[in-house]
Coordinates of C-alpha atoms in Angstrom, one line a residue:
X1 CA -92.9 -109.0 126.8
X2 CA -93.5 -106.9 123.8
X3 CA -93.3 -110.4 121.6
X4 CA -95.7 -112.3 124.0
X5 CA -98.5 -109.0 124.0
X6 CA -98.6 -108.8 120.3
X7 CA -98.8 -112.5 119.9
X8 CA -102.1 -112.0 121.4
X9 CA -103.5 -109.8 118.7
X10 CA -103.5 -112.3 115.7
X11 CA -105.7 -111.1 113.3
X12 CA -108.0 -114.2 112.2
X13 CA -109.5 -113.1 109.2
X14 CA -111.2 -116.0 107.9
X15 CA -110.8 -119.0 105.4
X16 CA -114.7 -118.9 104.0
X17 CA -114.2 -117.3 100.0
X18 CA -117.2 -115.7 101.3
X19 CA -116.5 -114.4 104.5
X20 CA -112.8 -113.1 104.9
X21 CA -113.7 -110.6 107.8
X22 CA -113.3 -110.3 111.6
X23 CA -115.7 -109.7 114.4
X24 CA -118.2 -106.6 113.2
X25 CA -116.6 -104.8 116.7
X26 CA -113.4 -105.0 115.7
X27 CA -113.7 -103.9 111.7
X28 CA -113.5 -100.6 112.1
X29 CA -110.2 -101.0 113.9
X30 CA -108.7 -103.2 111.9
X31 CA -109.7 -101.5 108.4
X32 CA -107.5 -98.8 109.5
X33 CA -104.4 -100.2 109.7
X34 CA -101.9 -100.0 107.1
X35 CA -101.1 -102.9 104.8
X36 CA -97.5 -102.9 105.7
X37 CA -98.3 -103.4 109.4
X38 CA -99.8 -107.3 108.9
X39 CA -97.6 -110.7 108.1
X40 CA -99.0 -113.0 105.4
X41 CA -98.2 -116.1 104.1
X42 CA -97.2 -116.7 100.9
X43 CA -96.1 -119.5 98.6
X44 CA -92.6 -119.8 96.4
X45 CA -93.0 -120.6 92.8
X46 CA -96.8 -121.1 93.1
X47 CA -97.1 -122.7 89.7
X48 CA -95.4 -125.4 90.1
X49 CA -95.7 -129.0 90.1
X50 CA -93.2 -131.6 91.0
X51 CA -90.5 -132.4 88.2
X52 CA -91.6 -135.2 85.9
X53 CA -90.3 -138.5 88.2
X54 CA -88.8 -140.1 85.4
X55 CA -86.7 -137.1 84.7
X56 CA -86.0 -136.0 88.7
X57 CA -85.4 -139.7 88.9
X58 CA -82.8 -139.3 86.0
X59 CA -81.5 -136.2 87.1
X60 CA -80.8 -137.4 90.7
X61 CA -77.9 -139.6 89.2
X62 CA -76.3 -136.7 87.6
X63 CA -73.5 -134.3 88.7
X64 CA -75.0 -131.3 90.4
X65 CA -72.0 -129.7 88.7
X66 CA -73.1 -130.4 85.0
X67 CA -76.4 -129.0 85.5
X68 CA -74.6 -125.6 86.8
X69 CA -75.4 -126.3 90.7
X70 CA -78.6 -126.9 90.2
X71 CA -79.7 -129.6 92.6
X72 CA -82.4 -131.8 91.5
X73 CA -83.3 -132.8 95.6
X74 CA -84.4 -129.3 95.7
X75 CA -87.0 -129.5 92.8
X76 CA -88.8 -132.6 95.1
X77 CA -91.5 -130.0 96.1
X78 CA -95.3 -129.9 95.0
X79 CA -98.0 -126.8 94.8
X80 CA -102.3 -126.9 94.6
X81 CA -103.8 -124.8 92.8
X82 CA -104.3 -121.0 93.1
X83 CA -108.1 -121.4 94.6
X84 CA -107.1 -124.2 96.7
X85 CA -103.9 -122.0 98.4
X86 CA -106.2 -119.2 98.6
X87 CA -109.0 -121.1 100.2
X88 CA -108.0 -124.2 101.7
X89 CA -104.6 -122.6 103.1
X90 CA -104.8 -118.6 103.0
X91 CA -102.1 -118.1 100.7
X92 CA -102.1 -114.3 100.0
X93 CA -98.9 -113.9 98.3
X94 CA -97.8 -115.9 95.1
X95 CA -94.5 -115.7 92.8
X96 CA -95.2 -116.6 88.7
X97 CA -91.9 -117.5 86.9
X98 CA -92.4 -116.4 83.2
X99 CA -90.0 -116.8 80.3
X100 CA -90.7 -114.8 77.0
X101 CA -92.5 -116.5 73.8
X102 CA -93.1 -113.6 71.6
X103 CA -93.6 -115.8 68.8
X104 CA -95.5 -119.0 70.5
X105 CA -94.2 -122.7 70.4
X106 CA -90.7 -122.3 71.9
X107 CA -91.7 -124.4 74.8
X108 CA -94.1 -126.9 73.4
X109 CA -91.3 -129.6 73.3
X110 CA -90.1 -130.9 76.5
X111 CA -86.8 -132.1 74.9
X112 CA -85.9 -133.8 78.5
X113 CA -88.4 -136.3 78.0
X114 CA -86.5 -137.6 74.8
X115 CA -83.6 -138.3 77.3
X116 CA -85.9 -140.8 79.5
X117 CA -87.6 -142.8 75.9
X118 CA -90.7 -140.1 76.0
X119 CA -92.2 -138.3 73.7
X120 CA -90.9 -134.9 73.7
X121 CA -94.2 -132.9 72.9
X122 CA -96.2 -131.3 75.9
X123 CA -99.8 -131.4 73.5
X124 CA -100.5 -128.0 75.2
X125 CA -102.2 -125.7 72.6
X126 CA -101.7 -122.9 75.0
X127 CA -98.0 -123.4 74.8
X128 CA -97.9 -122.7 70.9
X129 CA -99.5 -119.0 71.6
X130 CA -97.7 -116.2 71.4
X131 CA -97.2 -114.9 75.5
X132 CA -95.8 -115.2 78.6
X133 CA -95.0 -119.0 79.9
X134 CA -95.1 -120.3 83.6
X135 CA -92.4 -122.9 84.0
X136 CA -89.0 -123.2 86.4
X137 CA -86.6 -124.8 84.2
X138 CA -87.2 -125.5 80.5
X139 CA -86.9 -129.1 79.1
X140 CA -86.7 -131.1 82.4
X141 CA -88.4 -128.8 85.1
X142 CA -91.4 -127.9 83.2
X143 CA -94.1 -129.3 85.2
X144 CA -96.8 -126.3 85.7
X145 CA -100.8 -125.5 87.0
X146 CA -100.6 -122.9 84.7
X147 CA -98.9 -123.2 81.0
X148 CA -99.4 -119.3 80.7
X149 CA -98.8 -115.9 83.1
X150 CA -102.6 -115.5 81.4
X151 CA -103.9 -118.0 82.8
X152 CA -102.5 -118.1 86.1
X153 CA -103.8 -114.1 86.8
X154 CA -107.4 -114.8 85.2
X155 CA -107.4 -117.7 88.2
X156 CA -106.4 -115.0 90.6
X157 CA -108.9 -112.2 89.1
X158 CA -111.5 -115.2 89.1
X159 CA -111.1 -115.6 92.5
X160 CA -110.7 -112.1 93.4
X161 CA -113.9 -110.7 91.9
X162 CA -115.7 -113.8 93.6
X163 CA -114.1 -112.8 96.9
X164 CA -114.9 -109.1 97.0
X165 CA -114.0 -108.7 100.4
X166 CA -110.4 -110.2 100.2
X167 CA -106.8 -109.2 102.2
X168 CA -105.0 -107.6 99.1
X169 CA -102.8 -110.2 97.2
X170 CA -99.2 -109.7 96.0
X171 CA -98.0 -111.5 92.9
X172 CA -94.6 -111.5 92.5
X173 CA -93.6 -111.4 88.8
X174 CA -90.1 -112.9 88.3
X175 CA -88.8 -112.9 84.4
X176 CA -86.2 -116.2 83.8
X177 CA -83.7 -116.1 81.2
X178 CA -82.0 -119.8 82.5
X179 CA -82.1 -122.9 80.4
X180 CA -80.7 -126.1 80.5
X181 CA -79.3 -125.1 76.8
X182 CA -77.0 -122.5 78.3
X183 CA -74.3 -125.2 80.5
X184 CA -75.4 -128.7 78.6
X185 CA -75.4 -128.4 74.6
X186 CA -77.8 -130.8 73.9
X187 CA -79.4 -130.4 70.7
X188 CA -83.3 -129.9 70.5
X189 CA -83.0 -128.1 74.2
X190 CA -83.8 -124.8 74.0
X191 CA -82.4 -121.2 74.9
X192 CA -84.6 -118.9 76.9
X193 CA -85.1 -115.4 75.1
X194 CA -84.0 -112.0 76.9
X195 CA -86.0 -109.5 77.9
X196 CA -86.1 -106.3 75.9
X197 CA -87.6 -103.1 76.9
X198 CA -90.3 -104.1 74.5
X199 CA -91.1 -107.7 76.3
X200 CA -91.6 -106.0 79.9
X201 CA -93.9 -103.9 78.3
X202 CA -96.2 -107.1 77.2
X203 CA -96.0 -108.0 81.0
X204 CA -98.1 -104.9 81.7
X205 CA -99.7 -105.1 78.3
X206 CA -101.2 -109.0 79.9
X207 CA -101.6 -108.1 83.3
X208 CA -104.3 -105.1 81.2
X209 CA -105.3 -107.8 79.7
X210 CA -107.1 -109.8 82.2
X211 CA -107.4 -106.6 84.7
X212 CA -108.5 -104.3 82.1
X213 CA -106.7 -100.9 80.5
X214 CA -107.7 -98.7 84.1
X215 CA -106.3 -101.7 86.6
X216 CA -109.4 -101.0 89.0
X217 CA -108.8 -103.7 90.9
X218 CA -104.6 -103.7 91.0
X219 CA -102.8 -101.0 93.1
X220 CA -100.1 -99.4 91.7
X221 CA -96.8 -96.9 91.8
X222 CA -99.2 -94.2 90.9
X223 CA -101.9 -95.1 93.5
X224 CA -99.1 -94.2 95.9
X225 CA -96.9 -91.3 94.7
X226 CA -97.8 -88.3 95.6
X227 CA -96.8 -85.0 93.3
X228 CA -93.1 -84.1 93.4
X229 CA -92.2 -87.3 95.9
X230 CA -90.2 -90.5 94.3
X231 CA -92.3 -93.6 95.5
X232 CA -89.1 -94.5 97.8
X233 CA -89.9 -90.8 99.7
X234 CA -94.3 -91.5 99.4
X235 CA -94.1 -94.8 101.1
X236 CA -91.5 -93.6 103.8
X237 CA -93.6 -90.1 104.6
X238 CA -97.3 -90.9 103.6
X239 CA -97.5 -94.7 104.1
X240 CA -99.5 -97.3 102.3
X241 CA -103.3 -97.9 102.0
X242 CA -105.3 -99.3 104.4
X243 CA -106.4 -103.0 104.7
X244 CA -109.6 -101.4 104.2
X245 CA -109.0 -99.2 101.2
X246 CA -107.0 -102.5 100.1
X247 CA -109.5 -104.9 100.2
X248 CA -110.4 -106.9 97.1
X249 CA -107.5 -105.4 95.2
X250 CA -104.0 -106.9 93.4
X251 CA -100.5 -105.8 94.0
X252 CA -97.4 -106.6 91.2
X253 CA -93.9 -106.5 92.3
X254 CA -91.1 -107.3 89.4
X255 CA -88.2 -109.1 90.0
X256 CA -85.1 -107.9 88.0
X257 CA -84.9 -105.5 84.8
X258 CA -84.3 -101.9 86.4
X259 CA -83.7 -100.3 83.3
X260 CA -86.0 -102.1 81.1
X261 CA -89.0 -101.1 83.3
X262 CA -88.0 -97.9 84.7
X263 CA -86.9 -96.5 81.7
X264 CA -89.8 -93.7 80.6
X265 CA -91.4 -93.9 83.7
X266 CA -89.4 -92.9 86.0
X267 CA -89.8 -94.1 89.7
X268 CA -92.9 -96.7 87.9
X269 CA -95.2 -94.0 86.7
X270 CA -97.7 -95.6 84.5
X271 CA -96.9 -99.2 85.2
X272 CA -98.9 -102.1 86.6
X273 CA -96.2 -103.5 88.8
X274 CA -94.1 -102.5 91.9
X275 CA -90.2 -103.6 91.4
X276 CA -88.2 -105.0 94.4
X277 CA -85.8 -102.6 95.0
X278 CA -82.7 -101.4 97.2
X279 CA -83.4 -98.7 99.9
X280 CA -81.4 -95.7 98.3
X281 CA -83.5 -96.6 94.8
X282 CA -86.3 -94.0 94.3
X283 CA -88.5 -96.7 93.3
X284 CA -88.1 -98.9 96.6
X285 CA -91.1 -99.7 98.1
X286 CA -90.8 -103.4 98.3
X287 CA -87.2 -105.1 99.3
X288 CA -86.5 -108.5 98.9
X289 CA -84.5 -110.2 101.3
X290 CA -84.8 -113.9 100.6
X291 CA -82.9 -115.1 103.8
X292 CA -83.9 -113.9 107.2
X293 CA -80.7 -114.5 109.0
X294 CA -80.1 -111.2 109.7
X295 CA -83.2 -110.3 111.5
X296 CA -82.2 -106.9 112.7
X297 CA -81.4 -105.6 109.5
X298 CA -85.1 -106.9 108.6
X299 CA -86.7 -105.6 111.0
X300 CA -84.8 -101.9 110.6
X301 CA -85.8 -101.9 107.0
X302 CA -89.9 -102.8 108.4
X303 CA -89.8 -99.7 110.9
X304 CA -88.7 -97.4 108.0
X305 CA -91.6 -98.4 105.8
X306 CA -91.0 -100.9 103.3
X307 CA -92.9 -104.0 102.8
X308 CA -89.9 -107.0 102.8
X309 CA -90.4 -110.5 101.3
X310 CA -88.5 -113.2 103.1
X311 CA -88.5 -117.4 102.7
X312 CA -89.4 -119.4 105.6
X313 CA -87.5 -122.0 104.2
X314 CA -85.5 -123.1 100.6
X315 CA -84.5 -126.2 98.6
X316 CA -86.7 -128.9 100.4
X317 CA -84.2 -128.8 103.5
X318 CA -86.5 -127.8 106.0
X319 CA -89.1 -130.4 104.9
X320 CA -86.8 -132.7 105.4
X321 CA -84.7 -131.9 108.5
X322 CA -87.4 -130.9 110.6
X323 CA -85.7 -127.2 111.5
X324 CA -87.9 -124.5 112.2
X325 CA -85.1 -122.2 112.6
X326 CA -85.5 -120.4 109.7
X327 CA -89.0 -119.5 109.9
X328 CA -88.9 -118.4 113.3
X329 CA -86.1 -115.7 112.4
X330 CA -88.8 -115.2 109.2
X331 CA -91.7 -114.6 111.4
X332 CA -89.6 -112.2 114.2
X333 CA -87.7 -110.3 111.6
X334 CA -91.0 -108.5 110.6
X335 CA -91.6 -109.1 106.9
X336 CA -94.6 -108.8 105.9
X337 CA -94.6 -111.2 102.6
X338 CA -92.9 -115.1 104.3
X339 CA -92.8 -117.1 101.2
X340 CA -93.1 -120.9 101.8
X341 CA -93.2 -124.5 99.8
X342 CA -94.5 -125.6 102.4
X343 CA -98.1 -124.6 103.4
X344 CA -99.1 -128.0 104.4
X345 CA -96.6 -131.4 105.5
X346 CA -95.1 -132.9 102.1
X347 CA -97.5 -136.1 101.3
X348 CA -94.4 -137.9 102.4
X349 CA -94.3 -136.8 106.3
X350 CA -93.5 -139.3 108.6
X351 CA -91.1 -141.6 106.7
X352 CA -87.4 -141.5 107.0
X353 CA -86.6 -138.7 104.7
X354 CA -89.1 -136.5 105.4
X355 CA -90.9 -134.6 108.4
X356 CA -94.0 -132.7 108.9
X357 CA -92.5 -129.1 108.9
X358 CA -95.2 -127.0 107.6
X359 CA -95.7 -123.3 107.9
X360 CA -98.6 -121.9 109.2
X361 CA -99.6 -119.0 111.8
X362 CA -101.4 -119.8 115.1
X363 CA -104.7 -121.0 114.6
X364 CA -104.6 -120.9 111.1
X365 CA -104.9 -117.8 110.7
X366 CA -104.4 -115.9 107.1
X367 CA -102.5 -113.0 108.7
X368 CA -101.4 -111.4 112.4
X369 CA -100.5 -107.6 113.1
X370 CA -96.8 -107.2 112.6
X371 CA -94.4 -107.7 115.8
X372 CA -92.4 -104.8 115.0
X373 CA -94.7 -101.7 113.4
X374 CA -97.8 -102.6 114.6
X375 CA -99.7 -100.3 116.6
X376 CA -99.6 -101.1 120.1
X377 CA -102.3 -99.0 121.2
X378 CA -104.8 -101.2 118.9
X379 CA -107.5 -102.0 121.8
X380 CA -109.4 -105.4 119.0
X381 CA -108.4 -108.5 120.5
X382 CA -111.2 -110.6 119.3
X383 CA -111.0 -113.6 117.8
X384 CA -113.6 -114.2 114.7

């Protein structure tokens, strides 16, 4: 009953760049709930591009146990761009792999290419700058919208400053230190390069960058701690802004390296991005729990106060089975961030491999009121 009432109140905030707002009657209302009380859709890896074919081609002859369990079926996957997710398909949560370049040019050379008679060199002038580089796998899995983190978060401010009006976005912000050159010694292929206190530092130093030194437009740990309160003990007593105070702005979330980030500032003080964290951590404020199978402990971890990110589905297997199983459990179990590949059918629906799974709310709607913290009191109804 409680399922089929709040199914009811799906917030459609529309698609238009230019008008991402409901029914004037209902603004007010809606304005005031929290950010943690509305489901969004988001995309996995939102980068990305499909592997080369020649070398996922190649690859798809090889043992999955030479290239250290990675299975190339589950690299068969294709994203837009940034604009066109945020536009076309309401996409309002992204996740950037970067590996570290401090010195420029270590992925210029896509040594995999040398493997299939091609010329190894990418011909990306970005890629021989110094910075932060989007990509999933060096040497074979390389294919990118964006060669740089730069460039990927200018798109999003881009879009953001034309868009004034926006549901906040989260960009997840997760550092890779995996090559192909760690389980296959193949000369030419390179090693990825660790990240030192110093390198997560030049993650906030570019996210200032293109956001600028005061981060007007991004939220951060110190928008939400309040004095002598970890952020795990703000979000759980005071709560998190409003969609309204949250409109138009940016939230970062870091995957990995604890003690790099938190080191100095303690709990996040002074940085630009959130960290997914465990409950008991006095930094948790956002929890990542990639499978939804266990949808109670989800939803338990939703009532206290956290924002979760969960995957509607993983690997290409949904796209190709057909099961919806997974995203259902994604969608009950309460978290707010469901990460998908699969935001429209694969261009390959309808033949004998592939089906038209496709995640989407009712309607099309960019986001709906959370089934398990929403306020059921909320009288808006309207559809825009």
């Amino acid at each position: 009953m409680r399922f089929g009432i709040l199914a009811m109140l799906i917030v459609l905030l529309s698609f238009s760049c230019q008008h991402e707002r409901i029914a004037d009657p209902c603004i007010a209302e809606i304005n005031n709930l929290h950010i943690n009380q509305i489901q969004c859709i988001g995309s996995h890896n939102s980068y990305r591009l499909r592997t080369h074919e020649p070398i996922l081609d190649f690859l798809l002859g090889v043992d999955p146990d030479i290239l250290n369990g990675n299975d190339p079926r589950e690299w068969d996957y294709n994203h837009l761009s940034l604009p066109e997710q945020l536009n076309n398909f309401g996409m309002r949560s992204f996740e950037l792999d970067i590996y570290h370049d401090p010195e420029g040019g270590r992925f210029y050379n896509r040594q995999g290419n040398e493997v299939i008679g091609e010329p190894a060199a990418s011909n990306i002038p970005e890629l021989l700058e110094p910075g932060f580089k989007l990509l999933h796998l060096p040497d074979v899995d390389y294919m990118t919208c964006y060669p740089t983190f730069v460039m990927a978060i200018q798109e999003i401010k881009n879009w953001s400053d034309a868009n004034p009006n926006h549901f906040p976005l989260i960009i997840m912000v997760e550092p890779k230190t995996e090559a192909v050159a760690d389980y296959i010694p193949i000369p030419g292929f390179v090693f990825a390069v660790p990240f030192s206190a110093g390198a997560v530092d030049s993650i906030d130093m570019e996210i200032r960058s293109v956001f600028g030194e005061t981060l007007d437009k991004v939220i951060t740990p110190d928008d939400l701690m309040q004095a002598g309160s970890t952020l795990n003990e703000s979000v759980l007593n005071k709560g998190w802004p409003t969609l309204g105070e949250a409109r138009g702005k940016i939230l970062f979330v870091l995957s990995g390296l604890r003690d790099e980030y938190l080191t100095g500032h303690e709990g996040g003080k002074g940085r630009a991005m959130f960290r997914f964290a465990e409950p008991d951590q006095p930094e948790a404020a956002f929890i990542k729990r990639d499978s939804p199978e266990d949808v109670a402990a989800i939803q338990e971890l939703v009532e206290q106060g956290y924002i979760i990110r969960t995957r509607a589905d993983a690997g290409t297997w949904e796209a190709r089975s057909g099961d919806h199983s997974r995203k259902e459990k994604a969608f009950e179990s309460g978290a707010q961030m469901i990460s998908t590949d699969y935001y429209q059918p694969d261009h390959r629906a309808g033949d004998s491999l592939w089906t038209d799974y496709h995640v989407a709310f009712p309607y099309k709607a960019i986001a709906r009121f959370n089934p398990i913290n929403m306020n059921e009191n909320i009288t808006c109804s309207l559809w825009e």
